[in-house]
């Protein structure tokens, strides 16, 4: 069985397909797959603690850098995790899956 917890980032297994909570499981090549985006929402308390431990230092750095836009410009790792910037979808995988146009965040950031 494969549980692809990074499916909302495009997945990490070649056979992964983004599914929904209504129809979460499928079999491909004899292997059962569970590939539902936002899996941490199923363990909300634990996920909240983990996210707080990650976001506190990021928010501190963001404040020290001069704000959100400057922080995104300075930190490629954080920039790669952005799904929407100024109301524009920046995650190509999500855009393709839901047939929504998306833009490259690096191109959008060049304007700032």
Rosetta silent file (secondary structure, phi, psi, omega in degrees, C-alpha in Angstrom):
SEQUENCE: XXXXXXXXXXXXXXXXXXXXXXXXXXXXXXXXXXXXXXXXXXXXXXXXXXXXXXXXXXXXXXXXXXXXXXXXXXXXXXXXXXXXXXXXXXXXXXXXXXXXXXXXXXXXXXXX
SCORE:     score description
SCORE:     0.000 S_00000001
   1 L     0.000  137.222  176.248    0.000    0.000    0.000 S_00000001
   2 E  -113.629  128.679  171.657    1.199    3.493   -0.875 S_00000001
   3 E  -115.742  103.482 -176.820    0.040    6.552    1.058 S_00000001
   4 L   -91.739   95.593 -176.395    1.335    9.551   -0.889 S_00000001
   5 L   -79.115   -4.757  178.201    1.135   12.405    1.611 S_00000001
   6 L  -108.727   24.118 -178.349    2.697   14.851   -0.848 S_00000001
   7 H   -62.513  -30.820  178.737    0.070   14.434   -3.563 S_00000001
   8 H   -73.096   -8.561  173.833   -0.969   18.083   -3.182 S_00000001
   9 H  -103.457    8.966 -178.536    2.616   18.970   -4.182 S_00000001
  10 L   109.118   -8.488  177.834    2.470   16.751   -7.259 S_00000001
  11 L    84.086  162.436  179.827    3.104   13.480   -5.478 S_00000001
  12 L  -123.307    1.108  179.762    6.271   11.503   -4.937 S_00000001
  13 L  -118.934  135.136 -176.544    5.285    8.185   -6.548 S_00000001
  14 L   -57.954  -32.215 -176.111    5.080    7.753  -10.321 S_00000001
  15 L   -91.425    2.956 -178.587    1.759    5.904  -10.091 S_00000001
  16 L   -69.024  145.553  173.875    0.078    8.447   -7.779 S_00000001
  17 L  -136.321  135.217  179.002   -3.136   10.192   -8.841 S_00000001
  18 L   -67.976  122.653 -178.321   -4.812   12.999   -6.913 S_00000001
  19 E  -119.079 -176.919  179.563   -8.075   11.620   -5.474 S_00000001
  20 L  -120.220  169.188  176.665  -10.846   12.895   -3.186 S_00000001
  21 L   -65.350  -26.239  179.534  -12.225   11.844    0.206 S_00000001
  22 L   -69.514  -38.428 -178.423  -15.300   10.513   -1.627 S_00000001
  23 L  -136.035   70.866 -168.268  -13.202    8.099   -3.732 S_00000001
  24 L   -83.168  -20.441 -170.803   -9.781    8.006   -2.018 S_00000001
  25 E  -113.171  139.945  173.240   -8.399    4.547   -2.871 S_00000001
  26 E  -146.600  160.439  178.811   -7.376    3.020   -6.198 S_00000001
  27 E  -116.567  131.438  177.307   -5.255    0.099   -7.347 S_00000001
  28 E  -138.032  128.640 -178.447   -2.601    0.398  -10.033 S_00000001
  29 L    56.499   34.071  177.924   -0.203   -2.400  -11.032 S_00000001
  30 L    78.216    7.884 -178.784   -1.552   -4.478   -8.144 S_00000001
  31 E  -113.747  129.973  177.198   -0.650   -1.837   -5.545 S_00000001
  32 E   -77.269  134.326 -179.903   -3.276   -0.058   -3.420 S_00000001
  33 E  -121.261  142.036  170.277   -2.835    3.740   -3.395 S_00000001
  34 E  -127.432  109.137 -173.731   -4.232    6.407   -1.052 S_00000001
  35 L  -134.185   75.893 -178.776   -3.513    9.853   -2.516 S_00000001
  36 E  -111.557  127.532  178.380   -5.763   12.511   -0.964 S_00000001
  37 L   -64.786  155.806  176.931   -4.551   16.115   -0.675 S_00000001
  38 L    60.722   41.799  179.109   -4.409   17.804    2.725 S_00000001
  39 H   -57.798  -34.151  179.573   -4.052   14.548    4.642 S_00000001
  40 H   -58.244  -20.052  179.111   -2.926   16.363    7.834 S_00000001
  41 H   -64.484  -18.123  177.857   -6.501   17.647    8.255 S_00000001
  42 H   -74.878  -20.159  178.260   -7.397   14.097    9.387 S_00000001
  43 H  -126.556   65.273 -168.273   -5.144   14.546   12.451 S_00000001
  44 H   -57.131  -45.819 -176.590   -5.913   18.180   13.171 S_00000001
  45 H   -63.847  -50.232  179.752   -4.441   18.544   16.686 S_00000001
  46 H   -62.592  -41.807  178.979   -1.107   16.934   15.844 S_00000001
  47 H   -63.899  -38.572  179.537   -0.943   18.792   12.546 S_00000001
  48 H   -62.707  -42.776  178.620   -1.659   22.102   14.315 S_00000001
  49 H   -64.479  -45.527 -179.566    1.232   21.578   16.727 S_00000001
  50 H   -62.897  -43.586 -179.558    3.585   20.586   13.907 S_00000001
  51 H   -65.647  -39.033  177.236    2.555   23.531   11.748 S_00000001
  52 H   -60.821  -40.164  179.494    2.998   25.939   14.669 S_00000001
  53 H   -66.577  -27.552  178.460    6.535   24.640   15.171 S_00000001
  54 H   -84.647  -44.530 -172.626    7.300   25.306   11.503 S_00000001
  55 H   -75.181  -30.558 -178.211    5.505   28.636   11.070 S_00000001
  56 H   -56.165  -51.689  178.398    6.730   30.448   14.193 S_00000001
  57 H   -66.417  -33.216  178.283   10.336   30.773   12.955 S_00000001
  58 H   -65.286  -42.632  178.693    9.145   31.542    9.408 S_00000001
  59 H   -64.252  -37.497  176.701    6.916   34.360   10.642 S_00000001
  60 H   -61.420  -48.569  179.169    9.823   35.730   12.673 S_00000001
  61 H   -63.518  -37.365  179.497   12.076   35.719    9.582 S_00000001
  62 H   -61.769  -44.554  178.493    9.291   37.240    7.498 S_00000001
  63 H   -63.827  -40.020 -179.333    8.979   40.145    9.897 S_00000001
  64 H   -70.470  -27.093 -177.385   12.730   40.657    9.982 S_00000001
  65 H   -81.960  -16.936  178.365   12.999   40.621    6.161 S_00000001
  66 L   112.113    8.936  176.317   10.476   43.426    5.694 S_00000001
  67 L   127.529  177.382 -173.525    7.265   41.617    4.825 S_00000001
  68 H   -63.084  -50.736 -175.447    5.756   38.804    2.790 S_00000001
  69 H   -62.110  -43.255  179.390    6.843   39.890   -0.697 S_00000001
  70 H   -66.677  -38.923  178.811   10.453   40.502    0.305 S_00000001
  71 H   -62.783  -44.131  178.193   10.550   37.203    2.213 S_00000001
  72 H   -64.755  -37.372  179.189    9.255   35.288   -0.819 S_00000001
  73 H   -65.508  -37.410 -176.451   11.774   37.054   -3.029 S_00000001
  74 H   -81.968  -26.335 -171.315   14.633   36.124   -0.678 S_00000001
  75 L  -120.260   98.895 -178.164   13.647   32.509    0.102 S_00000001
  76 H   -62.698  -35.639  179.670   13.199   30.148   -2.868 S_00000001
  77 H   -60.550  -45.882  178.176   12.191   27.258   -0.587 S_00000001
  78 H   -69.342  -40.863  179.355    9.235   29.169    0.823 S_00000001
  79 H   -57.971  -38.175  179.101    8.426   30.611   -2.609 S_00000001
  80 L   -67.582  -18.240  179.213    8.139   27.057   -3.999 S_00000001
  81 L   -91.964    0.732 -178.405    5.476   26.307   -1.370 S_00000001
  82 L   -81.696  129.977  178.082    3.176   29.157   -2.426 S_00000001
  83 L   -97.253  -36.305 -179.158   -0.052   28.075   -4.120 S_00000001
  84 E  -134.156  131.287  177.727   -1.645   31.508   -4.615 S_00000001
  85 E  -129.924  122.579 -177.796    0.131   34.857   -4.897 S_00000001
  86 L    50.938   39.582  177.509   -1.861   38.098   -5.191 S_00000001
  87 L    80.683    5.719 -178.415   -4.944   36.081   -6.140 S_00000001
  88 E  -111.025  127.871  177.434   -3.143   34.137   -8.902 S_00000001
  89 E   -64.645  130.362 -178.503   -2.745   30.353   -8.725 S_00000001
  90 L  -117.843    2.114  179.576    0.965   29.470   -8.787 S_00000001
  91 L  -101.712  108.137 -175.351    0.812   25.677   -8.405 S_00000001
  92 H   -63.235  -38.475 -179.233    0.842   24.086  -11.857 S_00000001
  93 H   -60.887  -47.955  179.730   -0.189   20.620  -10.610 S_00000001
  94 H   -64.043  -42.594  178.548   -3.348   21.954   -8.938 S_00000001
  95 H   -58.965  -45.328  178.803   -4.105   24.116  -11.972 S_00000001
  96 H   -65.659  -42.017 -177.592   -3.831   21.155  -14.323 S_00000001
  97 H   -63.578  -41.117 -176.940   -5.862   18.879  -12.060 S_00000001
  98 H  -102.362    9.181  178.682   -8.756   21.331  -11.701 S_00000001
  99 L    56.955   48.205  178.707   -8.377   22.924  -15.157 S_00000001
 100 L  -119.178  134.022  179.008   -7.505   26.348  -13.700 S_00000001
 101 L   -65.795  143.443  177.841   -4.839   28.567  -15.296 S_00000001
 102 L  -132.605  159.443  179.712   -1.690   29.046  -13.227 S_00000001
 103 L  -124.331  151.623  176.369    1.377   31.282  -13.474 S_00000001
 104 L   -71.533  124.522 -176.942    5.017   30.697  -12.514 S_00000001
 105 H   -64.130  -31.371  178.662    5.660   32.461   -9.200 S_00000001
 106 H   -62.842  -36.793  176.478    9.203   33.373  -10.259 S_00000001
 107 H   -68.509  -39.950  178.537    7.761   35.377  -13.156 S_00000001
 108 H   -66.233  -38.929 -178.612    5.244   37.051  -10.851 S_00000001
 109 H   -69.489  -24.565  179.817    7.959   37.864   -8.300 S_00000001
 110 L   -61.963  -22.914 -179.954   10.089   39.519  -11.008 S_00000001
 111 L   -77.588  -10.807 -176.377    7.569   42.372  -11.000 S_00000001
 112 L  -109.242    0.000    0.000    8.361   43.181   -7.352 S_00000001
